[in-house]
PDB file of C-alpha atoms in Angstrom:
ATOM      1  CA  SER A   1     156.203 295.634  83.478  1.00  0.00           C
ATOM      2  CA  SER A   2     157.481 297.901  80.763  1.00  0.00           C
ATOM      3  CA  SER A   3     158.645 295.414  78.557  1.00  0.00           C
ATOM      4  CA  GLY A   4     155.373 294.145  77.485  1.00  0.00           C
ATOM      5  CA  ARG A   5     155.590 290.507  78.501  1.00  0.00           C
ATOM      6  CA  PRO A   6     153.571 289.047  80.880  1.00  0.00           C
ATOM      7  CA  LEU A   7     154.574 288.737  84.275  1.00  0.00           C
ATOM      8  CA  SER A   8     156.127 285.512  85.418  1.00  0.00           C
ATOM      9  CA  ARG A   9     155.260 283.989  88.997  1.00  0.00           C
ATOM     10  CA  SER A  10     158.816 284.898  89.778  1.00  0.00           C
ATOM     11  CA  SER A  11     158.969 288.390  88.761  1.00  0.00           C
ATOM     12  CA  PRO A  12     159.385 290.955  91.868  1.00  0.00           C
ATOM     13  CA  GLN A  13     155.918 292.687  91.129  1.00  0.00           C
ATOM     14  CA  CYS A  14     154.393 288.740  91.354  1.00  0.00           C
ATOM     15  CA  LEU A  15     156.156 288.064  94.776  1.00  0.00           C
ATOM     16  CA  THR A  16     155.142 291.195  96.596  1.00  0.00           C
ATOM     17  CA  MET A  17     151.427 290.921  95.875  1.00  0.00           C
ATOM     18  CA  GLU A  18     149.269 289.883  99.151  1.00  0.00           C
ATOM     19  CA  SER A  19     147.482 286.652  98.213  1.00  0.00           C
ATOM     20  CA  VAL A  20     146.133 283.233  98.747  1.00  0.00           C
ATOM     21  CA  GLN A  21     144.967 280.164  96.748  1.00  0.00           C
ATOM     22  CA  THR A  22     142.681 277.233  98.333  1.00  0.00           C
ATOM     23  CA  PHE A  23     140.432 275.317  96.388  1.00  0.00           C
ATOM     24  CA  GLY A  24     137.244 273.540  97.510  1.00  0.00           C
ATOM     25  CA  ARG A  25     136.059 269.615  95.992  1.00  0.00           C
ATOM     26  CA  LYS A  26     132.805 268.190  95.849  1.00  0.00           C
ATOM     27  CA  LYS A  27     132.226 265.004  94.050  1.00  0.00           C
ATOM     28  CA  ASN A  28     134.219 265.762  90.524  1.00  0.00           C
ATOM     29  CA  SER A  29     133.873 269.417  91.470  1.00  0.00           C
ATOM     30  CA  VAL A  30     136.940 271.682  91.673  1.00  0.00           C
ATOM     31  CA  ALA A  31     136.952 275.048  92.365  1.00  0.00           C
ATOM     32  CA  VAL A  32     140.309 276.980  93.159  1.00  0.00           C
ATOM     33  CA  ALA A  33     139.847 280.289  94.819  1.00  0.00           C
ATOM     34  CA  PHE A  34     142.019 282.959  94.628  1.00  0.00           C
ATOM     35  CA  VAL A  35     142.070 286.055  96.930  1.00  0.00           C
ATOM     36  CA  LYS A  36     144.078 289.489  96.837  1.00  0.00           C
ATOM     37  CA  ARG A  37     144.185 292.877  98.309  1.00  0.00           C
ATOM     38  CA  GLY A  38     141.113 294.634  96.568  1.00  0.00           C
ATOM     39  CA  ARG A  39     137.607 296.243  97.116  1.00  0.00           C
ATOM     40  CA  GLY A  40     135.240 293.314  98.007  1.00  0.00           C
ATOM     41  CA  LEU A  41     134.841 291.755  94.582  1.00  0.00           C
ATOM     42  CA  LEU A  42     133.605 288.257  94.743  1.00  0.00           C
ATOM     43  CA  LYS A  43     133.754 286.638  91.131  1.00  0.00           C
ATOM     44  CA  ILE A  44     132.950 283.200  90.016  1.00  0.00           C
ATOM     45  CA  ASN A  45     134.553 282.262  86.273  1.00  0.00           C
ATOM     46  CA  GLY A  46     134.553 286.065  85.699  1.00  0.00           C
ATOM     47  CA  LYS A  47     130.666 286.976  86.490  1.00  0.00           C
ATOM     48  CA  PRO A  48     129.791 288.337  89.739  1.00  0.00           C
ATOM     49  CA  ILE A  49     128.487 286.223  92.627  1.00  0.00           C
ATOM     50  CA  GLU A  50     125.313 287.786  92.267  1.00  0.00           C
ATOM     51  CA  LEU A  51     124.610 285.989  89.217  1.00  0.00           C
ATOM     52  CA  VAL A  52     125.021 282.397  90.228  1.00  0.00           C
ATOM     53  CA  GLU A  53     122.787 279.742  88.298  1.00  0.00           C
ATOM     54  CA  PRO A  54     121.026 278.096  89.293  1.00  0.00           C
ATOM     55  CA  GLU A  55     119.182 281.043  91.263  1.00  0.00           C
ATOM     56  CA  ILE A  56     118.311 277.828  93.883  1.00  0.00           C
ATOM     57  CA  LEU A  57     121.761 277.381  95.088  1.00  0.00           C
ATOM     58  CA  ARG A  58     122.964 281.256  94.968  1.00  0.00           C
ATOM     59  CA  TYR A  59     122.298 281.208  98.688  1.00  0.00           C
ATOM     60  CA  LYS A  60     124.297 278.267  99.052  1.00  0.00           C
ATOM     61  CA  VAL A  61     127.060 280.188  97.207  1.00  0.00           C
ATOM     62  CA  PHE A  62     126.821 283.642  99.968  1.00  0.00           C
ATOM     63  CA  GLU A  63     126.378 281.433 102.928  1.00  0.00           C
ATOM     64  CA  PRO A  64     130.391 281.864 103.795  1.00  0.00           C
ATOM     65  CA  VAL A  65     129.720 285.804 103.121  1.00  0.00           C
ATOM     66  CA  LEU A  66     126.324 285.887 105.028  1.00  0.00           C
ATOM     67  CA  LEU A  67     128.103 284.116 108.063  1.00  0.00           C
ATOM     68  CA  LEU A  68     131.174 286.317 108.227  1.00  0.00           C
ATOM     69  CA  GLY A  69     129.443 289.418 107.654  1.00  0.00           C
ATOM     70  CA  LYS A  70     130.106 291.779 104.215  1.00  0.00           C
ATOM     71  CA  GLU A  71     133.068 293.700 106.479  1.00  0.00           C
ATOM     72  CA  ARG A  72     135.540 290.745 106.410  1.00  0.00           C
ATOM     73  CA  PHE A  73     135.106 290.717 102.309  1.00  0.00           C
ATOM     74  CA  ALA A  74     135.679 294.465 102.239  1.00  0.00           C
ATOM     75  CA  GLY A  75     139.410 294.566 101.806  1.00  0.00           C
ATOM     76  CA  ILE A  76     139.867 291.579  99.715  1.00  0.00           C
ATOM     77  CA  ASP A  77     138.888 290.520  95.949  1.00  0.00           C
ATOM     78  CA  VAL A  78     137.636 286.610  95.528  1.00  0.00           C
ATOM     79  CA  ARG A  79     137.943 285.208  92.444  1.00  0.00           C
ATOM     80  CA  VAL A  80     136.655 281.795  91.826  1.00  0.00           C
ATOM     81  CA  ARG A  81     137.496 279.223  88.812  1.00  0.00           C
ATOM     82  CA  VAL A  82     135.160 275.924  88.885  1.00  0.00           C
ATOM     83  CA  ARG A  83     135.042 273.119  86.411  1.00  0.00           C
ATOM     84  CA  GLY A  84     133.684 269.671  86.498  1.00  0.00           C
ATOM     85  CA  GLY A  85     130.484 267.738  88.216  1.00  0.00           C
ATOM     86  CA  GLY A  86     126.916 269.093  87.881  1.00  0.00           C
ATOM     87  CA  HIS A  87     125.459 272.346  89.291  1.00  0.00           C
ATOM     88  CA  THR A  88     125.196 271.413  92.700  1.00  0.00           C
ATOM     89  CA  SER A  89     128.257 269.926  93.294  1.00  0.00           C
ATOM     90  CA  GLN A  90     129.962 273.097  91.705  1.00  0.00           C
ATOM     91  CA  THR A  91     128.085 275.332  94.105  1.00  0.00           C
ATOM     92  CA  TYR A  92     129.193 273.221  96.839  1.00  0.00           C
ATOM     93  CA  ALA A  93     132.861 272.998  95.860  1.00  0.00           C
ATOM     94  CA  ILE A  94     132.700 277.071  95.164  1.00  0.00           C
ATOM     95  CA  ARG A  95     131.448 277.958  98.855  1.00  0.00           C
ATOM     96  CA  GLN A  96     134.603 275.793  99.923  1.00  0.00           C
ATOM     97  CA  ALA A  97     136.982 277.527  98.470  1.00  0.00           C
ATOM     98  CA  ILE A  98     135.481 280.862  99.600  1.00  0.00           C
ATOM     99  CA  ALA A  99     135.220 279.539 103.159  1.00  0.00           C
ATOM    100  CA  LYS A 100     139.264 278.026 103.116  1.00  0.00           C
ATOM    101  CA  ALA A 101     140.414 280.981 100.949  1.00  0.00           C
ATOM    102  CA  ILE A 102     138.741 283.627 104.004  1.00  0.00           C
ATOM    103  CA  VAL A 103     140.771 281.391 106.845  1.00  0.00           C
ATOM    104  CA  ALA A 104     143.731 281.156 104.622  1.00  0.00           C
ATOM    105  CA  TRP A 105     143.788 284.910 104.668  1.00  0.00           C
ATOM    106  CA  THR A 106     143.108 285.809 107.971  1.00  0.00           C
ATOM    107  CA  GLN A 107     145.804 283.491 108.919  1.00  0.00           C
ATOM    108  CA  LYS A 108     148.396 285.081 106.810  1.00  0.00           C
ATOM    109  CA  TYR A 109     147.518 288.532 106.687  1.00  0.00           C
ATOM    110  CA  ILE A 110     145.430 289.072 109.725  1.00  0.00           C
ATOM    111  CA  ASP A 111     146.391 286.832 112.903  1.00  0.00           C
ATOM    112  CA  GLU A 112     145.827 283.696 114.422  1.00  0.00           C
ATOM    113  CA  SER A 113     143.018 284.736 117.003  1.00  0.00           C
ATOM    114  CA  THR A 114     140.760 286.005 114.380  1.00  0.00           C
ATOM    115  CA  LYS A 115     141.288 282.966 112.125  1.00  0.00           C
ATOM    116  CA  GLN A 116     140.323 280.713 115.052  1.00  0.00           C
ATOM    117  CA  GLU A 117     137.260 282.944 115.169  1.00  0.00           C
ATOM    118  CA  VAL A 118     136.071 282.846 111.687  1.00  0.00           C
ATOM    119  CA  LYS A 119     136.758 279.216 111.616  1.00  0.00           C
ATOM    120  CA  GLU A 120     134.712 278.443 114.819  1.00  0.00           C
ATOM    121  CA  ILE A 121     131.735 280.799 113.028  1.00  0.00           C
ATOM    122  CA  LEU A 122     131.990 278.189 109.881  1.00  0.00           C
ATOM    123  CA  LEU A 123     132.391 275.026 111.239  1.00  0.00           C
ATOM    124  CA  SER A 124     129.675 275.660 113.850  1.00  0.00           C
ATOM    125  CA  TYR A 125     127.258 276.309 110.982  1.00  0.00           C
ATOM    126  CA  ASP A 126     128.393 273.594 108.415  1.00  0.00           C
ATOM    127  CA  ARG A 127     131.521 271.307 108.612  1.00  0.00           C
ATOM    128  CA  THR A 128     131.582 270.741 105.281  1.00  0.00           C
ATOM    129  CA  LEU A 129     132.586 274.615 104.388  1.00  0.00           C
ATOM    130  CA  LEU A 130     136.086 274.028 105.678  1.00  0.00           C
ATOM    131  CA  VAL A 131     136.419 269.821 105.146  1.00  0.00           C
ATOM    132  CA  ALA A 132     135.976 268.143 102.292  1.00  0.00           C
ATOM    133  CA  ASP A 133     133.547 265.304 101.464  1.00  0.00           C
ATOM    134  CA  PRO A 134     134.959 261.962 100.813  1.00  0.00           C
ATOM    135  CA  ARG A 135     132.325 260.376  99.103  1.00  0.00           C
ATOM    136  CA  ARG A 136     132.594 259.283  95.499  1.00  0.00           C
ATOM    137  CA  CYS A 137     130.828 257.643  92.630  1.00  0.00           C
ATOM    138  CA  GLU A 138     130.980 253.742  93.468  1.00  0.00           C
ATOM    139  CA  ALA A 139     131.836 252.148  89.913  1.00  0.00           C
ATOM    140  CA  LYS A 140     129.245 249.682  88.357  1.00  0.00           C
ATOM    141  CA  LYS A 141     130.018 246.195  88.566  1.00  0.00           C
ATOM    142  CA  TYR A 142     129.049 242.890  85.950  1.00  0.00           C
ATOM    143  CA  GLY A 143     126.127 241.094  87.220  1.00  0.00           C
ATOM    144  CA  GLY A 144     123.878 244.079  87.660  1.00  0.00           C
ATOM    145  CA  ARG A 145     122.863 247.547  86.124  1.00  0.00           C
ATOM    146  CA  GLY A 146     124.706 249.112  88.719  1.00  0.00           C
ATOM    147  CA  ALA A 147     127.051 249.629  91.617  1.00  0.00           C
ATOM    148  CA  ARG A 148     125.271 247.100  93.902  1.00  0.00           C
ATOM    149  CA  ALA A 149     121.926 246.356  92.107  1.00  0.00           C
ATOM    150  CA  ARG A 150     121.808 242.637  90.712  1.00  0.00           C
ATOM    151  CA  PHE A 151     120.050 241.664  87.572  1.00  0.00           C
ATOM    152  CA  GLN A 152     116.930 239.675  88.376  1.00  0.00           C
ATOM    153  CA  LYS A 153     117.455 236.159  88.973  1.00  0.00           C
ATOM    154  CA  SER A 154     115.189 233.196  87.386  1.00  0.00           C
ATOM    155  CA  TYR A 155     115.677 229.388  87.445  1.00  0.00           C
ATOM    156  CA  ARG A 156     113.514 228.814  84.243  1.00  0.00           C
TER     157      ARG A 156
END
């Protein structure tokens, strides 16, 4: 807009823009993926996907892209914001957010049959790409040093 103020969510320019927003979760990490028409950018917290740290987990983030092929990502930009948890859980949250975003995008702007195809490819590889893992950390209880471990018992 020429008035200099930022675009609000309800402004006409924002409504015409094709976009989807999805999230991925793992333990305490939440990743939000924002997909819009573009030229194939993949950014995580503002950095290119190629620079994901730690290096060992980089391929985990690449999995949705490698499974579906670069062509599917050619016409779109994916921006992911991630927070909470550790390195591994953040990585799993990111890959889930990206996978869910692609499925949502194909359903909304391409067609249902392509969406089913994409979903089949992802689910046959790894279910956690689309379905969140419900496991959470169990709370510590008294009488022991953890959730289940108890202090040693002695009679004298």
